[in-house]
mmCIF file of C-alpha atoms in Angstrom:
data_model
loop_
_atom_site.group_PDB
_atom_site.id
_atom_site.type_symbol
_atom_site.label_atom_id
_atom_site.label_comp_id
_atom_site.label_asym_id
_atom_site.label_seq_id
_atom_site.Cartn_x
_atom_site.Cartn_y
_atom_site.Cartn_z
ATOM 1 C CA UNK A 256 -46.969 -8.507 -65.965
ATOM 2 C CA UNK A 257 -48.172 -11.370 -63.836
ATOM 3 C CA UNK A 258 -45.276 -13.528 -65.083
ATOM 4 C CA UNK A 259 -42.753 -10.829 -64.035
ATOM 5 C CA UNK A 260 -44.339 -10.619 -60.591
ATOM 6 C CA UNK A 261 -44.123 -14.371 -60.255
ATOM 7 C CA UNK A 262 -40.415 -14.412 -61.180
ATOM 8 C CA UNK A 263 -39.642 -11.570 -58.748
ATOM 9 C CA UNK A 264 -41.494 -13.407 -55.982
ATOM 10 C CA UNK A 265 -39.457 -16.527 -56.639
ATOM 11 C CA UNK A 266 -36.203 -14.542 -56.550
ATOM 12 C CA UNK A 267 -37.244 -12.903 -53.268
ATOM 13 C CA UNK A 268 -38.037 -16.306 -51.816
ATOM 14 C CA UNK A 269 -34.635 -17.684 -52.814
ATOM 15 C CA UNK A 270 -32.845 -14.626 -51.341
ATOM 16 C CA UNK A 271 -34.799 -14.961 -48.097
ATOM 17 C CA UNK A 272 -33.941 -18.642 -47.770
ATOM 18 C CA UNK A 273 -30.308 -17.978 -48.594
ATOM 19 C CA UNK A 274 -30.185 -15.240 -45.950
ATOM 20 C CA UNK A 275 -31.402 -17.457 -43.117
ATOM 21 C CA UNK A 276 -29.226 -20.465 -43.879
ATOM 22 C CA UNK A 277 -25.880 -19.095 -42.491
ATOM 23 C CA UNK A 278 -27.520 -18.125 -39.202
ATOM 24 C CA UNK A 279 -29.085 -21.554 -38.848
ATOM 25 C CA UNK A 280 -25.782 -23.258 -39.644
ATOM 26 C CA UNK A 281 -23.944 -21.007 -37.178
ATOM 27 C CA UNK A 282 -26.434 -21.917 -34.455
ATOM 28 C CA UNK A 283 -25.929 -25.613 -35.145
ATOM 29 C CA UNK A 284 -22.151 -25.233 -34.928
ATOM 30 C CA UNK A 285 -22.133 -23.363 -31.621
ATOM 31 C CA UNK A 286 -20.258 -25.577 -29.157
ATOM 32 C CA UNK A 287 -21.240 -26.012 -25.517
ATOM 33 C CA UNK A 288 -18.639 -25.960 -22.748
ATOM 34 C CA UNK A 289 -19.028 -29.007 -20.505
ATOM 35 C CA UNK A 290 -15.859 -29.015 -18.369
ATOM 36 C CA UNK A 291 -12.994 -26.834 -17.160
ATOM 37 C CA UNK A 292 -9.907 -28.562 -15.771
ATOM 38 C CA UNK A 293 -6.453 -27.490 -14.656
ATOM 39 C CA UNK A 294 -3.384 -29.426 -13.556
ATOM 40 C CA UNK A 295 0.362 -29.015 -13.178
ATOM 41 C CA UNK A 296 2.841 -30.738 -15.487
ATOM 42 C CA UNK A 297 6.650 -30.454 -15.514
ATOM 43 C CA UNK A 298 7.438 -26.807 -16.386
ATOM 44 C CA UNK A 299 3.852 -25.674 -17.008
ATOM 45 C CA UNK A 300 0.269 -25.484 -15.741
ATOM 46 C CA UNK A 301 -2.413 -26.680 -18.159
ATOM 47 C CA UNK A 302 -5.984 -25.365 -18.372
ATOM 48 C CA UNK A 303 -8.414 -27.347 -20.528
ATOM 49 C CA UNK A 304 -11.816 -26.228 -21.828
ATOM 50 C CA UNK A 305 -13.832 -29.220 -23.093
ATOM 51 C CA UNK A 306 -16.801 -28.869 -25.453
ATOM 52 C CA UNK A 307 -19.557 -30.859 -27.043
ATOM 53 C CA UNK A 308 -19.674 -30.099 -30.756
ATOM 54 C CA UNK A 309 -16.713 -28.849 -32.779
ATOM 55 C CA UNK A 310 -13.765 -26.923 -31.378
ATOM 56 C CA UNK A 311 -14.730 -23.210 -31.369
ATOM 57 C CA UNK A 312 -13.487 -21.731 -34.636
ATOM 58 C CA UNK A 313 -12.050 -18.576 -33.076
ATOM 59 C CA UNK A 314 -9.812 -18.611 -30.018
ATOM 60 C CA UNK A 315 -8.227 -15.403 -28.755
ATOM 61 C CA UNK A 316 -5.836 -15.727 -25.817
ATOM 62 C CA UNK A 317 -3.789 -12.858 -24.397
ATOM 63 C CA UNK A 318 -2.851 -10.896 -21.316
ATOM 64 C CA UNK A 319 -5.111 -8.046 -20.214
ATOM 65 C CA UNK A 320 -4.646 -5.410 -17.499
ATOM 66 C CA UNK A 321 -8.150 -6.020 -16.159
ATOM 67 C CA UNK A 322 -10.867 -8.614 -16.655
ATOM 68 C CA UNK A 323 -14.023 -6.952 -17.983
ATOM 69 C CA UNK A 324 -17.448 -8.568 -17.946
ATOM 70 C CA UNK A 325 -19.332 -9.165 -21.192
ATOM 71 C CA UNK A 326 -21.844 -7.597 -21.707
ATOM 72 C CA UNK A 327 -21.849 -5.608 -18.421
ATOM 73 C CA UNK A 328 -18.584 -3.775 -19.098
ATOM 74 C CA UNK A 329 -17.803 -3.921 -15.367
ATOM 75 C CA UNK A 330 -14.553 -5.217 -13.837
ATOM 76 C CA UNK A 331 -14.615 -8.873 -12.757
ATOM 77 C CA UNK A 332 -12.396 -9.668 -9.727
ATOM 78 C CA UNK A 333 -9.793 -12.376 -10.268
ATOM 79 C CA UNK A 334 -6.906 -13.253 -7.947
ATOM 80 C CA UNK A 335 -3.398 -12.999 -9.340
ATOM 81 C CA UNK A 336 -0.614 -10.674 -10.454
ATOM 82 C CA UNK A 337 -1.364 -11.334 -14.138
ATOM 83 C CA UNK A 338 -4.620 -12.007 -16.004
ATOM 84 C CA UNK A 339 -4.771 -14.187 -19.094
ATOM 85 C CA UNK A 340 -8.002 -13.736 -21.037
ATOM 86 C CA UNK A 341 -9.402 -16.613 -23.092
ATOM 87 C CA UNK A 342 -12.181 -15.800 -25.586
ATOM 88 C CA UNK A 343 -13.815 -18.529 -27.683
ATOM 89 C CA UNK A 344 -16.540 -18.325 -30.353
ATOM 90 C CA UNK A 345 -18.973 -19.633 -31.449
ATOM 91 C CA UNK A 346 -19.397 -21.161 -28.016
ATOM 92 C CA UNK A 347 -21.621 -21.034 -24.999
ATOM 93 C CA UNK A 348 -21.549 -22.247 -21.409
ATOM 94 C CA UNK A 349 -25.264 -22.680 -20.791
ATOM 95 C CA UNK A 350 -28.152 -24.849 -21.994
ATOM 96 C CA UNK A 351 -31.431 -23.712 -23.548
ATOM 97 C CA UNK A 352 -32.835 -23.048 -20.064
ATOM 98 C CA UNK A 353 -29.925 -20.811 -19.116
ATOM 99 C CA UNK A 354 -28.297 -23.335 -16.766
ATOM 100 C CA UNK A 355 -24.491 -23.373 -16.594
ATOM 101 C CA UNK A 356 -23.168 -26.525 -18.273
ATOM 102 C CA UNK A 357 -19.592 -26.724 -16.947
ATOM 103 C CA UNK A 358 -19.814 -26.317 -13.170
ATOM 104 C CA UNK A 359 -18.686 -23.387 -11.001
ATOM 105 C CA UNK A 360 -18.142 -20.152 -12.911
ATOM 106 C CA UNK A 361 -15.331 -19.217 -10.488
ATOM 107 C CA UNK A 362 -12.876 -21.851 -9.295
ATOM 108 C CA UNK A 363 -9.565 -21.851 -7.465
ATOM 109 C CA UNK A 364 -6.592 -24.132 -8.116
ATOM 110 C CA UNK A 365 -3.605 -24.995 -5.899
ATOM 111 C CA UNK A 366 -1.102 -24.835 -8.777
ATOM 112 C CA UNK A 367 2.247 -23.024 -9.041
ATOM 113 C CA UNK A 368 1.012 -20.378 -11.506
ATOM 114 C CA UNK A 369 -2.734 -20.788 -12.045
ATOM 115 C CA UNK A 370 -4.647 -19.343 -9.094
ATOM 116 C CA UNK A 371 -8.168 -18.894 -10.443
ATOM 117 C CA UNK A 372 -10.255 -19.478 -13.557
ATOM 118 C CA UNK A 373 -13.215 -17.089 -13.710
ATOM 119 C CA UNK A 374 -15.971 -16.722 -16.292
ATOM 120 C CA UNK A 375 -16.426 -13.136 -17.431
ATOM 121 C CA UNK A 376 -18.799 -13.539 -20.372
ATOM 122 C CA UNK A 377 -21.279 -15.901 -22.027
ATOM 123 C CA UNK A 378 -23.128 -13.698 -24.482
ATOM 124 C CA UNK A 379 -24.240 -14.011 -28.107
ATOM 125 C CA UNK A 380 -22.023 -16.990 -28.858
ATOM 126 C CA UNK A 381 -18.901 -15.541 -27.232
ATOM 127 C CA UNK A 382 -17.517 -17.311 -24.159
ATOM 128 C CA UNK A 383 -14.852 -15.505 -22.123
ATOM 129 C CA UNK A 384 -12.709 -16.529 -19.144
ATOM 130 C CA UNK A 385 -9.967 -14.920 -17.119
ATOM 131 C CA UNK A 386 -7.114 -17.001 -15.715
ATOM 132 C CA UNK A 387 -5.506 -15.386 -12.667
ATOM 133 C CA UNK A 388 -1.791 -16.125 -12.492
ATOM 134 C CA UNK A 389 0.959 -15.744 -9.915
ATOM 135 C CA UNK A 390 3.304 -14.498 -12.651
ATOM 136 C CA UNK A 391 3.074 -13.477 -16.292
ATOM 137 C CA UNK A 392 4.886 -16.154 -18.319
ATOM 138 C CA UNK A 393 4.873 -17.764 -21.752
ATOM 139 C CA UNK A 394 1.657 -19.294 -23.094
ATOM 140 C CA UNK A 395 0.973 -22.022 -25.674
ATOM 141 C CA UNK A 396 -2.520 -22.633 -27.061
ATOM 142 C CA UNK A 397 -3.663 -25.608 -29.134
ATOM 143 C CA UNK A 398 -6.731 -27.753 -29.734
ATOM 144 C CA UNK A 399 -7.589 -31.426 -29.456
ATOM 145 C CA UNK A 400 -10.502 -33.479 -30.745
ATOM 146 C CA UNK A 401 -12.508 -36.507 -29.581
ATOM 147 C CA UNK A 402 -13.591 -34.754 -27.397
ATOM 148 C CA UNK A 403 -13.206 -31.152 -28.548
ATOM 149 C CA UNK A 404 -10.820 -29.230 -26.316
ATOM 150 C CA UNK A 405 -9.051 -25.881 -26.163
ATOM 151 C CA UNK A 406 -5.795 -26.318 -24.253
ATOM 152 C CA UNK A 407 -3.838 -23.463 -22.643
ATOM 153 C CA UNK A 408 -0.355 -24.265 -21.337
ATOM 154 C CA UNK A 409 1.173 -21.624 -19.047
ATOM 155 C CA UNK A 410 4.880 -21.842 -18.260
ATOM 156 C CA UNK A 411 6.148 -22.150 -14.683
ATOM 157 C CA UNK A 412 9.839 -21.200 -15.009
ATOM 158 C CA UNK A 413 10.245 -20.277 -11.342
ATOM 159 C CA UNK A 414 10.912 -21.833 -7.970
ATOM 160 C CA UNK A 415 8.115 -22.107 -5.419
ATOM 161 C CA UNK A 416 8.000 -22.842 -1.703
ATOM 162 C CA UNK A 417 5.083 -24.231 0.334
ATOM 163 C CA UNK A 418 3.102 -22.024 2.709
ATOM 164 C CA UNK A 419 -0.042 -22.550 4.764
ATOM 165 C CA UNK A 420 -3.327 -20.779 4.099
ATOM 166 C CA UNK A 421 -6.013 -20.882 6.794
ATOM 167 C CA UNK A 422 -9.696 -21.234 5.879
ATOM 168 C CA UNK A 423 -12.745 -21.546 8.100
ATOM 169 C CA UNK A 424 -13.536 -25.188 8.858
ATOM 170 C CA UNK A 425 -17.336 -25.317 9.058
ATOM 171 C CA UNK A 426 -17.312 -28.587 10.970
ATOM 172 C CA UNK A 427 -15.019 -27.230 13.724
ATOM 173 C CA UNK A 428 -16.951 -23.946 13.862
ATOM 174 C CA UNK A 429 -20.325 -25.669 14.203
ATOM 175 C CA UNK A 430 -18.948 -27.973 16.925
ATOM 176 C CA UNK A 431 -17.329 -25.054 18.758
ATOM 177 C CA UNK A 432 -13.885 -26.647 18.495
ATOM 178 C CA UNK A 433 -11.038 -24.139 18.301
ATOM 179 C CA UNK A 434 -9.112 -23.254 16.270
ATOM 180 C CA UNK A 435 -11.908 -22.728 13.786
ATOM 181 C CA UNK A 436 -9.544 -22.720 10.815
ATOM 182 C CA UNK A 437 -7.734 -25.497 9.022
ATOM 183 C CA UNK A 438 -4.468 -24.988 7.151
ATOM 184 C CA UNK A 439 -4.040 -26.069 3.540
ATOM 185 C CA UNK A 440 -0.826 -25.966 1.546
ATOM 186 C CA UNK A 441 -0.105 -23.651 -1.369
ATOM 187 C CA UNK A 442 2.987 -23.093 -3.506
ATOM 188 C CA UNK A 443 4.127 -19.452 -3.743
ATOM 189 C CA UNK A 444 7.003 -17.643 -5.392
ATOM 190 C CA UNK A 445 9.745 -16.384 -3.030
ATOM 191 C CA UNK A 446 10.813 -14.007 -1.652
ATOM 192 C CA UNK A 447 7.338 -12.446 -1.285
ATOM 193 C CA UNK A 448 5.957 -15.481 0.530
ATOM 194 C CA UNK A 449 3.690 -13.583 2.942
ATOM 195 C CA UNK A 450 2.096 -11.692 0.078
ATOM 196 C CA UNK A 451 1.743 -14.908 -1.880
ATOM 197 C CA UNK A 452 0.013 -16.591 1.057
ATOM 198 C CA UNK A 453 -2.509 -13.743 1.382
ATOM 199 C CA UNK A 454 -3.114 -13.791 -2.351
ATOM 200 C CA UNK A 455 -3.958 -17.490 -2.177
ATOM 201 C CA UNK A 456 -6.137 -16.870 0.865
ATOM 202 C CA UNK A 457 -8.263 -14.328 -0.976
ATOM 203 C CA UNK A 458 -8.581 -16.719 -3.920
ATOM 204 C CA UNK A 459 -10.493 -19.038 -1.601
ATOM 205 C CA UNK A 460 -10.510 -22.836 -1.310
ATOM 206 C CA UNK A 461 -10.403 -25.276 -4.211
ATOM 207 C CA UNK A 462 -13.454 -27.315 -5.193
ATOM 208 C CA UNK A 463 -12.016 -30.318 -3.334
ATOM 209 C CA UNK A 464 -11.533 -28.194 -0.200
ATOM 210 C CA UNK A 465 -15.065 -26.809 -0.471
ATOM 211 C CA UNK A 466 -16.301 -30.405 -0.521
ATOM 212 C CA UNK A 467 -14.404 -30.847 2.767
ATOM 213 C CA UNK A 468 -16.444 -27.921 4.179
ATOM 214 C CA UNK A 469 -13.700 -25.327 4.067
ATOM 215 C CA UNK A 470 -14.811 -21.775 3.340
ATOM 216 C CA UNK A 471 -13.232 -18.357 2.884
ATOM 217 C CA UNK A 472 -14.996 -15.725 4.980
ATOM 218 C CA UNK A 473 -14.112 -12.452 3.243
ATOM 219 C CA UNK A 474 -16.210 -10.068 5.378
ATOM 220 C CA UNK A 475 -17.014 -8.173 2.121
ATOM 221 C CA UNK A 476 -13.335 -7.583 1.301
ATOM 222 C CA UNK A 477 -12.363 -8.452 -2.283
ATOM 223 C CA UNK A 478 -8.621 -8.242 -1.750
ATOM 224 C CA UNK A 479 -5.779 -6.549 0.088
ATOM 225 C CA UNK A 480 -3.066 -3.964 -0.441
ATOM 226 C CA UNK A 481 -0.202 -2.208 1.347
ATOM 227 C CA UNK A 482 1.198 -5.320 3.025
ATOM 228 C CA UNK A 483 4.292 -4.497 5.075
ATOM 229 C CA UNK A 484 6.268 -6.266 7.795
ATOM 230 C CA UNK A 485 8.389 -4.090 10.089
ATOM 231 C CA UNK A 486 9.782 -4.982 13.534
ATOM 232 C CA UNK A 487 7.577 -8.050 13.826
ATOM 233 C CA UNK A 488 4.375 -6.186 12.924
ATOM 234 C CA UNK A 489 2.555 -7.043 9.701
ATOM 235 C CA UNK A 490 0.176 -4.396 8.403
ATOM 236 C CA UNK A 491 -2.371 -5.052 5.676
ATOM 237 C CA UNK A 492 -5.218 -3.012 4.260
ATOM 238 C CA UNK A 493 -8.450 -4.556 2.997
ATOM 239 C CA UNK A 494 -9.933 -3.495 -0.349
ATOM 240 C CA UNK A 495 -13.549 -3.480 -1.421
ATOM 241 C CA UNK A 496 -15.814 -3.613 1.626
ATOM 242 C CA UNK A 497 -15.540 -4.499 5.294
ATOM 243 C CA UNK A 498 -18.263 -5.870 7.577
ATOM 244 C CA UNK A 499 -18.483 -8.609 10.187
ATOM 245 C CA UNK A 500 -22.244 -8.912 9.563
ATOM 246 C CA UNK A 501 -22.531 -9.498 13.300
ATOM 247 C CA UNK A 502 -20.425 -12.664 13.240
ATOM 248 C CA UNK A 503 -17.741 -13.504 15.777
ATOM 249 C CA UNK A 504 -15.652 -15.033 12.985
ATOM 250 C CA UNK A 505 -14.347 -12.706 10.267
ATOM 251 C CA UNK A 506 -11.604 -12.508 7.701
ATOM 252 C CA UNK A 507 -9.277 -11.528 10.561
ATOM 253 C CA UNK A 508 -9.516 -15.097 11.894
ATOM 254 C CA UNK A 509 -7.960 -16.290 8.615
ATOM 255 C CA UNK A 510 -5.446 -13.481 8.055
ATOM 256 C CA UNK A 511 -3.889 -13.729 11.533
ATOM 257 C CA UNK A 512 -2.741 -17.386 11.360
ATOM 258 C CA UNK A 513 -1.864 -17.118 7.661
ATOM 259 C CA UNK A 514 0.590 -14.284 8.385
ATOM 260 C CA UNK A 515 1.821 -15.456 11.792
ATOM 261 C CA UNK A 516 3.250 -18.662 10.316
ATOM 262 C CA UNK A 517 6.205 -16.549 9.187
ATOM 263 C CA UNK A 518 9.005 -16.012 11.684
ATOM 264 C CA UNK A 519 9.135 -12.303 10.816
ATOM 265 C CA UNK A 520 5.541 -11.749 11.998
ATOM 266 C CA UNK A 521 4.483 -11.650 15.668
ATOM 267 C CA UNK A 522 1.568 -9.230 15.443
ATOM 268 C CA UNK A 523 -0.889 -8.349 12.694
ATOM 269 C CA UNK A 524 -2.738 -5.080 12.199
ATOM 270 C CA UNK A 525 -5.618 -5.129 9.722
ATOM 271 C CA UNK A 526 -6.883 -1.839 8.286
ATOM 272 C CA UNK A 527 -10.239 -1.157 6.661
ATOM 273 C CA UNK A 528 -10.409 0.161 3.069
ATOM 274 C CA UNK A 529 -10.228 3.730 4.420
ATOM 275 C CA UNK A 530 -6.976 2.973 6.261
ATOM 276 C CA UNK A 531 -8.348 2.739 9.818
ATOM 277 C CA UNK A 532 -7.656 0.221 12.569
ATOM 278 C CA UNK A 533 -8.399 0.251 16.289
ATOM 279 C CA UNK A 534 -4.794 0.072 17.566
ATOM 280 C CA UNK A 535 -2.541 1.503 14.853
ATOM 281 C CA UNK A 536 0.544 1.727 17.096
ATOM 282 C CA UNK A 537 2.350 -0.624 19.428
ATOM 283 C CA UNK A 538 3.211 -4.303 19.417
ATOM 284 C CA UNK A 539 -0.268 -5.798 19.346
ATOM 285 C CA UNK A 540 -2.833 -7.276 17.024
ATOM 286 C CA UNK A 541 -5.478 -4.910 15.716
ATOM 287 C CA UNK A 542 -8.633 -5.051 13.628
ATOM 288 C CA UNK A 543 -10.784 -2.237 12.252
ATOM 289 C CA UNK A 544 -14.114 -1.434 13.870
ATOM 290 C CA UNK A 545 -15.982 -2.893 10.868
ATOM 291 C CA UNK A 546 -14.776 -6.377 11.865
ATOM 292 C CA UNK A 547 -16.180 -6.175 15.372
ATOM 293 C CA UNK A 548 -19.250 -8.413 15.958
#
């Protein structure tokens, strides 16, 4: 009887060891994201995810109607008319102390198609990003080694034209030198150039522009809708929230010059998310009460 018990104990020990080995191996093979890059090449924009360790074994890339956070299940804002979701596993974007290993989790690019790259999940070995695009186009995905990289090429089969987008210049604002904004160039798809300019505005400055002390003051708005231009008057409605937080500079100070660069716009009327503005009629600029200091 004792010999049988000894054999059974040995079998149980072997089964237990065998059961833990795959998990330990999986943990060792989990790659860590160390860089996210994007650049334009002839006919396409390229987004590169670089890892230490092997290339993540599973890579799912496809268009989604909305970017959903993992594990929150809540929508994650991303600028663009199309959202390309990139999911990679086993992979992570943080170290053992929970620190992000690849830089900003939300970054803007001044490229023809790629507007933003936003992290939407880093949970249980699954790393997820959303790429906000100006237009839904063809996508090619492949991998490279030494170092390990997942490469996403997004076609740009369209013509673009340059427009100006105005961000708050912290240096000018702190020195009291008007205008407080500085214009940066973006490429947008015609004919909806005014809409494209606002879309790039709400995406915010690039990392290089942030280093130059440019900022996007959103006044709690997460986007815009209902843009129209009639008889020289541009009307646009904010989405999300709306508050000046007591500041004399608000999102209106960026929207006005961004829209007035176009010859078809002489006045701009900004509406709050509920559709209200102080001077809804007439040829004049107007802001909603929530943007008053």
